[in-house]
Coordinates of C-alpha atoms and ligand atoms in Angstrom, one line a residue:
X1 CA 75.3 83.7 125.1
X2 CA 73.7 81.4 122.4
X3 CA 76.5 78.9 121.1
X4 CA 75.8 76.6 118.4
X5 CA 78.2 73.7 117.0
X6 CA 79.8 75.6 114.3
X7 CA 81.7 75.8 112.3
X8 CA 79.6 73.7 110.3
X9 CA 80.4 71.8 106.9
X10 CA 82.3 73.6 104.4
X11 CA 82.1 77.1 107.0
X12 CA 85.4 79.1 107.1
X13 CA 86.3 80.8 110.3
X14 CA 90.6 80.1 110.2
X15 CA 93.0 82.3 108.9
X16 CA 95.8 82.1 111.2
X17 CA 96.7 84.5 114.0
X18 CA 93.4 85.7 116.3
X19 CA 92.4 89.0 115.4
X20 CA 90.3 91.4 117.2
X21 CA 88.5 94.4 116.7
X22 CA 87.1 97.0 119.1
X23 CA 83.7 97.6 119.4
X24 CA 84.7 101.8 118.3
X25 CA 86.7 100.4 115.1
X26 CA 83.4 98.1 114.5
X27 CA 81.2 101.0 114.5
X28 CA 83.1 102.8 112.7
X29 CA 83.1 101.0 109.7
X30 CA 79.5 100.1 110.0
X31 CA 79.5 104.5 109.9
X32 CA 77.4 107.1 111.6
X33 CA 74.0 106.8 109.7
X34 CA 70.9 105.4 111.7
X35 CA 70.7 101.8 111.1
X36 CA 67.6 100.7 108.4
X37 CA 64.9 98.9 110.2
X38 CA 64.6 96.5 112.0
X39 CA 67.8 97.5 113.7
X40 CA 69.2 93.9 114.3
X41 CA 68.0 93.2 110.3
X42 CA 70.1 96.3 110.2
X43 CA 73.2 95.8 112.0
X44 CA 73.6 92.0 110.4
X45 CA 73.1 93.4 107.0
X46 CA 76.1 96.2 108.2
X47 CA 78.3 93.6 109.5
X48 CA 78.2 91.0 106.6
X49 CA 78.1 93.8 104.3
X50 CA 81.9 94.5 105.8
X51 CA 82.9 91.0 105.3
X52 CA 81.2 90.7 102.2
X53 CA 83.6 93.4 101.1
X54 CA 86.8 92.0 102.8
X55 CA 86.8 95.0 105.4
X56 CA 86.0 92.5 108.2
X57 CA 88.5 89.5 107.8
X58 CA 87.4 86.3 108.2
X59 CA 89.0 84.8 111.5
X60 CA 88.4 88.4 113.8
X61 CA 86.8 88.2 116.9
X62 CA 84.3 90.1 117.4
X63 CA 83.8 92.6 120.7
X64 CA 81.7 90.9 123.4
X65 CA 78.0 91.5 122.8
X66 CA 78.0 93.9 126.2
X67 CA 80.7 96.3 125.1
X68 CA 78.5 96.6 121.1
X69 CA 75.5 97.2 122.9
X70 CA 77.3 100.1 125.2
X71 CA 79.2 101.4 121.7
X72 CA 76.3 101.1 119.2
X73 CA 73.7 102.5 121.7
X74 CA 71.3 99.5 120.6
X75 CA 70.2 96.9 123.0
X76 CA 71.1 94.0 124.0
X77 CA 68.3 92.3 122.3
X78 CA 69.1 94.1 118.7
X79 CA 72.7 93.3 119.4
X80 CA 71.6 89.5 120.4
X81 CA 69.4 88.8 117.5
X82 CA 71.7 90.8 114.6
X83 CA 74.5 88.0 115.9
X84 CA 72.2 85.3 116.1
X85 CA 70.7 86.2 112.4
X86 CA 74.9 85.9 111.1
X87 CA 75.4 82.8 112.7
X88 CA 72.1 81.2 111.0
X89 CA 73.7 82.5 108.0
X90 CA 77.0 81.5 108.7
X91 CA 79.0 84.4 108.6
X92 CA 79.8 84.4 112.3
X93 CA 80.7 80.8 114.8
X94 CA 80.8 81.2 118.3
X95 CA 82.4 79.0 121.1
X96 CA 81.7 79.1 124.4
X97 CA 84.4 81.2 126.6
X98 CA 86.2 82.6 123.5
X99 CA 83.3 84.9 121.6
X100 CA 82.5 85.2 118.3
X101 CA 84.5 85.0 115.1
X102 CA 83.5 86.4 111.6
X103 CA 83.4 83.7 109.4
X104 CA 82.7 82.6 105.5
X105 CA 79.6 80.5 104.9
X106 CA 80.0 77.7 102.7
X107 CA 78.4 77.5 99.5
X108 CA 79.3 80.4 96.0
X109 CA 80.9 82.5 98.4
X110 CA 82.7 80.8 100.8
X111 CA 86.3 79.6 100.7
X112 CA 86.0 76.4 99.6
X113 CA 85.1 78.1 96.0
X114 CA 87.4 81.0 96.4
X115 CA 90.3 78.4 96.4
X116 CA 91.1 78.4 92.3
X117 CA 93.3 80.4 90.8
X118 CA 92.9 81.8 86.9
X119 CA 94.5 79.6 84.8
X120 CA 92.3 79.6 81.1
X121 CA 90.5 77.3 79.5
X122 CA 88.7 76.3 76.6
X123 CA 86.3 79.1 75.9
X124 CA 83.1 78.4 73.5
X125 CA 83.5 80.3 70.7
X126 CA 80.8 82.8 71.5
X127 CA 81.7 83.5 75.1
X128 CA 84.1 86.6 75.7
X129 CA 86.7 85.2 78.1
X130 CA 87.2 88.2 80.8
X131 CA 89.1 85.8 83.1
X132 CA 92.4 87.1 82.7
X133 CA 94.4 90.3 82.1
X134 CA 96.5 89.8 79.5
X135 CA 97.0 91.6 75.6
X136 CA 97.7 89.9 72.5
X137 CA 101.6 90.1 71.8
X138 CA 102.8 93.7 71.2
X139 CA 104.4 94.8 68.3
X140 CA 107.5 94.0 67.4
X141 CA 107.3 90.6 69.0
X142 CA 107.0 88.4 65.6
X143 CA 110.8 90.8 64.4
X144 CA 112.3 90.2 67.7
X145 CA 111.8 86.2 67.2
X146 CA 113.0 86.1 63.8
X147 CA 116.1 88.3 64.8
X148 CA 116.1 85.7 67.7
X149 CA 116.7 82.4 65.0
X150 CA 119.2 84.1 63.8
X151 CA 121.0 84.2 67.1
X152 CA 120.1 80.6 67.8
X153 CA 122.8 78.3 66.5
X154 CA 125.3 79.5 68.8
X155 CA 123.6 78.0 71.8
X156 CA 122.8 74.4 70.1
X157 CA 126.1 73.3 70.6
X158 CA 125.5 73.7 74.1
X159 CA 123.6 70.9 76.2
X160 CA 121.0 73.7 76.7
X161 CA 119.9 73.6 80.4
X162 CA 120.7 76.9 82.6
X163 CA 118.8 77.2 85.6
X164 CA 120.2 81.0 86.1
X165 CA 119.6 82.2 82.9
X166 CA 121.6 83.1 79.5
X167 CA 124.4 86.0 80.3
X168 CA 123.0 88.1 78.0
X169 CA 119.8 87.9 79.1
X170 CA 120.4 88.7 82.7
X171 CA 122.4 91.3 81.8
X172 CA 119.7 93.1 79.4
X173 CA 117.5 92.9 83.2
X174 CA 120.1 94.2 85.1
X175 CA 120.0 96.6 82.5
X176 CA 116.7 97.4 82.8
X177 CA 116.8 97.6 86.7
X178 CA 119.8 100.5 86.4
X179 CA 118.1 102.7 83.9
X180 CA 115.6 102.6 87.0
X181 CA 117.8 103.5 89.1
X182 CA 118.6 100.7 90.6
X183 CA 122.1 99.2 90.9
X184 CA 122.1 95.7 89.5
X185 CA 124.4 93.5 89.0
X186 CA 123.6 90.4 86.5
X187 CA 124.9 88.1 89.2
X188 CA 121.8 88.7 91.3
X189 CA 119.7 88.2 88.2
X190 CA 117.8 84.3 87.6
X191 CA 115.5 84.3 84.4
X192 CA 112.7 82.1 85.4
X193 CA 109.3 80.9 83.1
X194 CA 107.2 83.5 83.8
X195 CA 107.2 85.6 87.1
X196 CA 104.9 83.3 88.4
X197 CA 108.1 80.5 88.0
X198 CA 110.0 83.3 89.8
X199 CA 107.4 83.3 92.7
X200 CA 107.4 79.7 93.0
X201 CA 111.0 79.3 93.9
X202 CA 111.5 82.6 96.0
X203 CA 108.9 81.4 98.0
X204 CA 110.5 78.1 98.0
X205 CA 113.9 79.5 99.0
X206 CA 112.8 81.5 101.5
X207 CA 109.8 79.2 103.3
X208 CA 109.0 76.3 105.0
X209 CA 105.7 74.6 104.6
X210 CA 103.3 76.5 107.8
X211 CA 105.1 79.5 107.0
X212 CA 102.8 82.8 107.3
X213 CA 102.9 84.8 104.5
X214 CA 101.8 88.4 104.4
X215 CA 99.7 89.1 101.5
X216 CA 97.2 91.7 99.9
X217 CA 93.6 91.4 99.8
X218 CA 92.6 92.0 97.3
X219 CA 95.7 90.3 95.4
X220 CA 96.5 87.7 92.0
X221 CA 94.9 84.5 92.5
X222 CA 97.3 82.6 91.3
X223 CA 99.7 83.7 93.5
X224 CA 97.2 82.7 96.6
X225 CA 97.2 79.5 94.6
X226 CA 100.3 78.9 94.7
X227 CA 100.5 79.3 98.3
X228 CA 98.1 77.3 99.6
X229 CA 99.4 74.7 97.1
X230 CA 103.0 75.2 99.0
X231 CA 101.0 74.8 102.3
X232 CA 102.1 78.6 103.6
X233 CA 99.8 80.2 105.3
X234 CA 98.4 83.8 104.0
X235 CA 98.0 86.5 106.4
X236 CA 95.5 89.5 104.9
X237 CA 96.7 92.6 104.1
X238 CA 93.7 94.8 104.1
X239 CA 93.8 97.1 101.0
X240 CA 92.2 100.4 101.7
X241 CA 90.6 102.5 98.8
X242 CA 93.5 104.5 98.4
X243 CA 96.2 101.7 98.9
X244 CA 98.6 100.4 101.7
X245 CA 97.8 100.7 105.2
X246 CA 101.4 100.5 106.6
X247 CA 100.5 100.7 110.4
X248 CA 97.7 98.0 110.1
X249 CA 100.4 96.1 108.3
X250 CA 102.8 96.4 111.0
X251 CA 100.2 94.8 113.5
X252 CA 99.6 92.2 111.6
X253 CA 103.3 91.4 111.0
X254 CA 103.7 91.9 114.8
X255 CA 100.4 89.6 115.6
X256 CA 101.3 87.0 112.8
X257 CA 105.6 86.9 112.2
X258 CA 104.8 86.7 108.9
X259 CA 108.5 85.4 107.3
X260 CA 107.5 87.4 103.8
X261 CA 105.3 89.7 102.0
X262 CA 103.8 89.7 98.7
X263 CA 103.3 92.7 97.4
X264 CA 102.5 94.3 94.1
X265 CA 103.1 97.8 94.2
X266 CA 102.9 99.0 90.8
X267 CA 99.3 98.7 89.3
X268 CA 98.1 96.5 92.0
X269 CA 96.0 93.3 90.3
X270 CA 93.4 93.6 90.7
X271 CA 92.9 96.9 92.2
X272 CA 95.2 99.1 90.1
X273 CA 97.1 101.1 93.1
X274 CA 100.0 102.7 92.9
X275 CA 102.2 102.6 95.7
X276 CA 103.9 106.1 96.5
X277 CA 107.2 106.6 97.4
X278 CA 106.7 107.3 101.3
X279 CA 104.9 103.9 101.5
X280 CA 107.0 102.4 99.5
X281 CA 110.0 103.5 102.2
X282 CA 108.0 103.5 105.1
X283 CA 107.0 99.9 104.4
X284 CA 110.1 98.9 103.4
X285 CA 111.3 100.0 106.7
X286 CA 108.2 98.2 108.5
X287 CA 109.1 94.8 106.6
X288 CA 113.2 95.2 107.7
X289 CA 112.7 95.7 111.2
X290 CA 109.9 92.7 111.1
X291 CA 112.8 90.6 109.7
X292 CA 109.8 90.0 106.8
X293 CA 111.6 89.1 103.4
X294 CA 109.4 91.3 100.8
X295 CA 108.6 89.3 97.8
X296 CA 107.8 92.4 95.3
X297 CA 106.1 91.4 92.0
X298 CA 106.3 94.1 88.8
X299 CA 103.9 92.2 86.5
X300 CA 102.4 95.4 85.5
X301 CA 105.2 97.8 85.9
X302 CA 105.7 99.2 82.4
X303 CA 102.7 99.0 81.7
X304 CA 101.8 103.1 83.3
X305 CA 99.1 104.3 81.3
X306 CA 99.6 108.1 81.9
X307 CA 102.2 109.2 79.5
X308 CA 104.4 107.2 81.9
X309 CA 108.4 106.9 81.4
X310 CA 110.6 104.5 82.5
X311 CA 111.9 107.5 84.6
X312 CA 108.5 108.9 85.6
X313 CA 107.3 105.9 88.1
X314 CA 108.3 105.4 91.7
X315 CA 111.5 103.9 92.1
X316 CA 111.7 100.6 92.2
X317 CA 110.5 99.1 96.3
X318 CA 114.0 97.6 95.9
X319 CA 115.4 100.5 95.9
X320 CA 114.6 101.3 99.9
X321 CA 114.7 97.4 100.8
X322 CA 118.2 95.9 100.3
X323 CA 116.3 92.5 101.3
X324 CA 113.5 92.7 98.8
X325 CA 113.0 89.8 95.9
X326 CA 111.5 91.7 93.0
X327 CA 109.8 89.6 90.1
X328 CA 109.7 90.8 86.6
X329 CA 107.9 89.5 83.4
X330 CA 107.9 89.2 79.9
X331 CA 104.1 88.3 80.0
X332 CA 101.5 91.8 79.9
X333 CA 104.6 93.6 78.9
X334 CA 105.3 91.8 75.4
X335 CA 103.4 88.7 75.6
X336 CA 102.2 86.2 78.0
X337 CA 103.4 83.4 75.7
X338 CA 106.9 84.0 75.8
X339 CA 106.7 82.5 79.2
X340 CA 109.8 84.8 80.6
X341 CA 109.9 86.4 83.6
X342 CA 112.6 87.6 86.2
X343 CA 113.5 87.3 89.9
X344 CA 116.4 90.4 91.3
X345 CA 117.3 88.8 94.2
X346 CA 118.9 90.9 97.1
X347 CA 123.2 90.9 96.6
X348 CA 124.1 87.1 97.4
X349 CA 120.6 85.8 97.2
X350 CA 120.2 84.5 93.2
X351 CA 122.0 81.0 94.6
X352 CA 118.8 80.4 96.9
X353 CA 116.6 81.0 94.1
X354 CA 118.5 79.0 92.0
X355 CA 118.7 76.1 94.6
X356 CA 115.0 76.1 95.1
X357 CA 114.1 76.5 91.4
X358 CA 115.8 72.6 91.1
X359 CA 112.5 70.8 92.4
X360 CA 110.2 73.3 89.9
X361 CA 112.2 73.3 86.8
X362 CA 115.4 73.4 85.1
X363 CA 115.7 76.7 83.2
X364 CA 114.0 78.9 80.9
X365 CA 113.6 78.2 77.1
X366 CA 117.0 79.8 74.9
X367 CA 115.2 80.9 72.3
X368 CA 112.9 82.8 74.0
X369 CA 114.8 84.2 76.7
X370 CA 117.3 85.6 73.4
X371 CA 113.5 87.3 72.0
X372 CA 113.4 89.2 75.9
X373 CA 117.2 89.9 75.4
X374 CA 116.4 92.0 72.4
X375 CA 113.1 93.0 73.2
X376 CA 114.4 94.8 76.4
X377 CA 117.5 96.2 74.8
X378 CA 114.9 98.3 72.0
X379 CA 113.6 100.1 75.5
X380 CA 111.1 102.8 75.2
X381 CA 110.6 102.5 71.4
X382 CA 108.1 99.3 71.4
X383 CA 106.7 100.4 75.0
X384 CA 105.0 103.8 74.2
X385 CA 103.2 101.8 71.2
X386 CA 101.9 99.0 73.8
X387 CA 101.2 101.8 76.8
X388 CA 98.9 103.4 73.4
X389 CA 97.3 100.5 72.8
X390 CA 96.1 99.3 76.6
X391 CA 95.4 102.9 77.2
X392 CA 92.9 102.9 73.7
X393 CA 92.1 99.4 75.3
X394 CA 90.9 100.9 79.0
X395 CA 89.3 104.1 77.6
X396 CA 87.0 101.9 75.2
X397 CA 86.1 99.4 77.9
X398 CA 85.3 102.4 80.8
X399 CA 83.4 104.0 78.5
X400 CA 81.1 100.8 77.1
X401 CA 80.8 100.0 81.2
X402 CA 79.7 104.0 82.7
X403 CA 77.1 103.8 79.7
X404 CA 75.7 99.9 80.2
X405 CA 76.0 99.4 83.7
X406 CA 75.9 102.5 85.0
X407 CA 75.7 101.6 88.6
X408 CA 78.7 99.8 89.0
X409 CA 81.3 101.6 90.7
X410 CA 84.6 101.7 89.2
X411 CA 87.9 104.2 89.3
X412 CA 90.3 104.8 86.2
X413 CA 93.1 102.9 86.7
X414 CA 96.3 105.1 85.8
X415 CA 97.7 101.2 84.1
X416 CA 97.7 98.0 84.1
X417 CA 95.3 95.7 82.6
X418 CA 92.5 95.8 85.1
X419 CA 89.2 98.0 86.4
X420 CA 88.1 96.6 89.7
X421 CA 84.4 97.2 89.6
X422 CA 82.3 97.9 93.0
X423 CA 79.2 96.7 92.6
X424 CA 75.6 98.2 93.5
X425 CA 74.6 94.7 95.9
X426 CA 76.8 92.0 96.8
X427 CA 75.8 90.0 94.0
X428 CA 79.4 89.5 92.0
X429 CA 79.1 85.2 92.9
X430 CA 76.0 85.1 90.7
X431 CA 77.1 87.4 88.3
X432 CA 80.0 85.1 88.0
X433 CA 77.9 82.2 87.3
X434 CA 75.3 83.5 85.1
X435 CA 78.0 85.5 83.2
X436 CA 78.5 83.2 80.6
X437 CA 74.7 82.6 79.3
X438 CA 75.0 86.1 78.4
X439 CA 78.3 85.6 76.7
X440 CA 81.4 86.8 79.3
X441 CA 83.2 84.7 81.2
X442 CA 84.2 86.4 84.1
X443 CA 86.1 85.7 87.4
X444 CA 84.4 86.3 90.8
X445 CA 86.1 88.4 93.3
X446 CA 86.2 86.1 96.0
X447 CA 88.9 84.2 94.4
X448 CA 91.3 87.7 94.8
X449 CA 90.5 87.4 98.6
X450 CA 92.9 86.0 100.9
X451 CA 89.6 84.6 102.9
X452 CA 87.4 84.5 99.8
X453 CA 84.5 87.3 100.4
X454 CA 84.7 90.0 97.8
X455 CA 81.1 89.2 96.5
X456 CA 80.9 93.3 96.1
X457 CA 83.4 93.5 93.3
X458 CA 84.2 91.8 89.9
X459 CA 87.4 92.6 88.3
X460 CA 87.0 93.0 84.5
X461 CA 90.2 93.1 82.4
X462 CA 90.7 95.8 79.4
X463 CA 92.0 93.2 77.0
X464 CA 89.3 93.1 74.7
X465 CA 90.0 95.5 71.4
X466 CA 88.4 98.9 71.7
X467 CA 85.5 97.8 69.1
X468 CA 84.7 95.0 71.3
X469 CA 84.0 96.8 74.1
X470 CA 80.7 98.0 73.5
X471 CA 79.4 94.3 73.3
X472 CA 81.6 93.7 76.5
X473 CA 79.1 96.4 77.8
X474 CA 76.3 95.4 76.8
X475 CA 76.6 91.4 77.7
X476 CA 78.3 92.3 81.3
X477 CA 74.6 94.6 81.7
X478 CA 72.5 91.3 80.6
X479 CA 74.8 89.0 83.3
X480 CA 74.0 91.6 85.9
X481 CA 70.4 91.4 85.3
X482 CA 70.2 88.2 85.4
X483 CA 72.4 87.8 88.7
X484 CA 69.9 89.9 90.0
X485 CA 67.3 88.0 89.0
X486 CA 65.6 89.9 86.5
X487 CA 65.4 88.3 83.2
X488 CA 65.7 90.6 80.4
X489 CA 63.0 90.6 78.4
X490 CA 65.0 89.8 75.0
X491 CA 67.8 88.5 75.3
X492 CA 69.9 91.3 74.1
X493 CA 73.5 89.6 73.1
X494 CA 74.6 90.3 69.2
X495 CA 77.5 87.4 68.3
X496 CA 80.9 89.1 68.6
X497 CA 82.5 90.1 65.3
X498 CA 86.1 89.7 65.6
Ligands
PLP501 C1 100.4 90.2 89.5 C2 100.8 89.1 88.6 N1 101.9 88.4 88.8 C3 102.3 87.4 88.0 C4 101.6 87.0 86.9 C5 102.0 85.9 86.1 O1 103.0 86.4 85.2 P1 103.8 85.4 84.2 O2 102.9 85.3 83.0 O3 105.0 86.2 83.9 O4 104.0 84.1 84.9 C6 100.4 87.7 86.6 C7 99.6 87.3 85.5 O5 98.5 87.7 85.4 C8 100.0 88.8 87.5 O6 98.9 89.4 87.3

């Protein structure tokens, strides 16, 4: 077997726990078809295509090149040079006496770019910034502040630090959580800045640095931010099409003793899935007999697009996992700049989270947590409004998409802010980077990978307002010709009236 030195420079081949895959799993995904000649062109074109696409994790070891050549009904040869071809272009290493292992190249794709997370920044004012999914504040938010100053005073005498949370306000969550269905009790509630606070110090309360984590791919990159940052160590959850893939979860819980799981069963970012109830128990009951601590994030919960109740959505994941640490926010719900989110912590748990919340911050702004209080206590009035407007929002910006770049692959979210867009080659790393000459910034879906990869998709927020959309269209067509490496003959890009 050829060997070579790698990994080389900058290559990414680790993510944790060996994994393995049979040469019948490999061929199935590389599917029945005849493979487009020449066959090894073929086959390596198959196989990066998979990882391209995060359906081959990075780290896997691939079957021996005897038992391929027996399953594929190729030759040795084919087999030889389609490994050879990946390893020249990086996306395979192999060591002498322990095979070869699917790896990321370095360079736009590989890991060492996938590592940053979406925070914004400045934008020029002629660029569209798709890099984040969130709306401008919902109605009713300016009222609720102004009621809020009003409320104020009573809390000046006080010296003004609470790391759990003011009474009222984790009693409006626990609120929230009942009319869910979900016992609650305020004592398990902590109010934290932003869910992404709330993350931090469940994740701090219930890891220690080397940790594995279990988490989606594709998931929020911030959160895979903020666990490399903490020095955890991701496990992959592969996401299939249609969601969760509870007994390939199990193995890799088995394979890895993953300690938690981050999950984001309601309106998946950046994917959009729902979780169903069975998964949702059968999972839950996977993660409890793991002894896995689910860390369940509701960013996008309310935020159900299909005529969607309170009442109408699967229960809470809480509801079947006693153990589970749900976080809540403030931020795609009202308004990202509130800065309020929530963690539930299981019965007995909020003093961990409170504990570990000491080395990240001291509490959660009064005057804002008092606008959540009252915004949460109006309930259903202000949400139908906001559910209107992202659905007015998503129907624009599907629309301005199927007609401008037609080719790109996408499915109607049922909510949240997000259409995860499959694209035509596995170009989404130079769409990325020519985006903004033709006015969008965009984020590249290697950085919602655990392992990077992803260069098939591009996740594209509805945020924009419905008459923007069309020039969304219409720029996001220009980027992909140019990522493809056609120029467009004019440049086609009108300046955005806001
Ligand atoms: C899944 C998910 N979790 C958490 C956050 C951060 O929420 P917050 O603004 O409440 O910190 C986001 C923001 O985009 C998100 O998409």
């Amino acid at each position: 077997m050829p060997t070579s030195g790698l990994p080389f420079k900058g290559q990414s081949c680790d993510s944790g726990p060996v994994r393995t895959i049979s040469a019948r799993s490999l061929a199935l995904l590389l599917g029945s078809g005849p493979l487009p000649r020449p066959a090894y062109r073929g086959l390596a074109d198959g196989i990066r295509r998979l990882v391209s696409d995060g359906r081959l994790l990075v780290g896997t070891r691939l079957p021996s090149e005897r038992t391929l050549t027996t399953e594929l009904g190729l030759s040795r040869t084919t087999v030889g040079a389609a490994l050879d071809a990946l390893r020249d272009e990086g996306f395979v290493a192999t060591r002498r006496g322990s095979g070869s292992v699917v790896c990321l190249p370095a360079g736009p794709s590989g890991l060492a770019l996938s590592q940053a997370g979406l925070i914004p920044t400045d934008v020029p004012p002629d660029v569209i910034d798709l890099t984040y999914a969130a709306l401008p504040a919902a109605a009713g938010v300016t009222a609720a502040y102004e009621r809020s100053l009003l409320e104020l005073p009573r809390f000046l005498a006080t010296a003004g630090y609470d790391p759990r949370g003011l009474a009222e306000t984790r009693a409006a969550v626990a609120a929230w959580f009942e009319d869910r269905g979900l016992p609650t009790s305020p004592d398990q509630v902590v109010i934290t800045s932003g869910a992404h606070g709330g993350l931090s110090a469940v994740l701090r309360s219930q890891l220690e640095i080397g940790d594995r984590i279990l988490v989606e791919s594709p998931t929020y990159p911030n959160a895979l931010v903020g666990v490399r940052r903490s020095a955890y160590r991701a496990v992959p959850a592969q996401l299939t099409a249609t969601g969760w893939d509870v007994e390939a979860i199990e193995v890799g819980l088995r394979q890895s003793g993953a300690r938690a799981a981050y999950l984001i069963p309601d309106h998946q970012n950046p994917t959009g899935l729902v979780m169903d109830a069975p998964t949702r128990q059968a999972l839950a009951g996977v993660l409890a007999r793991a002894n896995t601590v689910p860390v369940v994030d509701e960013t996008f919960v309310e935020l159900g697009l299909e005529d969607e109740t309170t009442t109408s959505r699967p229960s809470p994941f809480a509801a079947s996992s006693p153990a589970a640490h749900t976080l809540g926010s403030a931020g795609k719900t009202w308004w990202g700049g509130l800065r309020v989110g929530w963690v539930r912590a299981p019965r007995g748990g909020a003093e961990a989270v409170i504990e570990a919340r000491h080395s990240l911050d001291l509490g959660t702004a009064v005057l804002e947590q008092l606008v959540v209080t009252d915004l949460l206590r109006q309930g259903e009035s202000l949400l139908t409004e906001r559910r209107r407007e992202a659905r007015s929002r998503r129907d624009a910006l599907v629309t301005a998409l199927r007609q401008h770049v037609p080719d790109w692959r996408l499915t109607v979210p049922s909510g949240g802010l997000n259409l995860w867009c499959e694209l035509p080659e596995a170009r989404g790393d130079e769409l990325a980077r020519v985006a903004e000459s033709a006015g969008v910034r965009l984020a590249r879906g290697g950085q919602f990978g655990v392992e990077g990869g992803f260069t098939r998709w591009v996740r594209v927020p509805f945020c924009v307002a419905p008459d923007e959309a069309d020039e969304v269209g219409r720029r996001l067509a220009t980027a992909w010709q140019l990522a493809l490496g056609e120029r467009p003959t004019t440049r086609d890009v009108t300046p955005l009236i806001a």
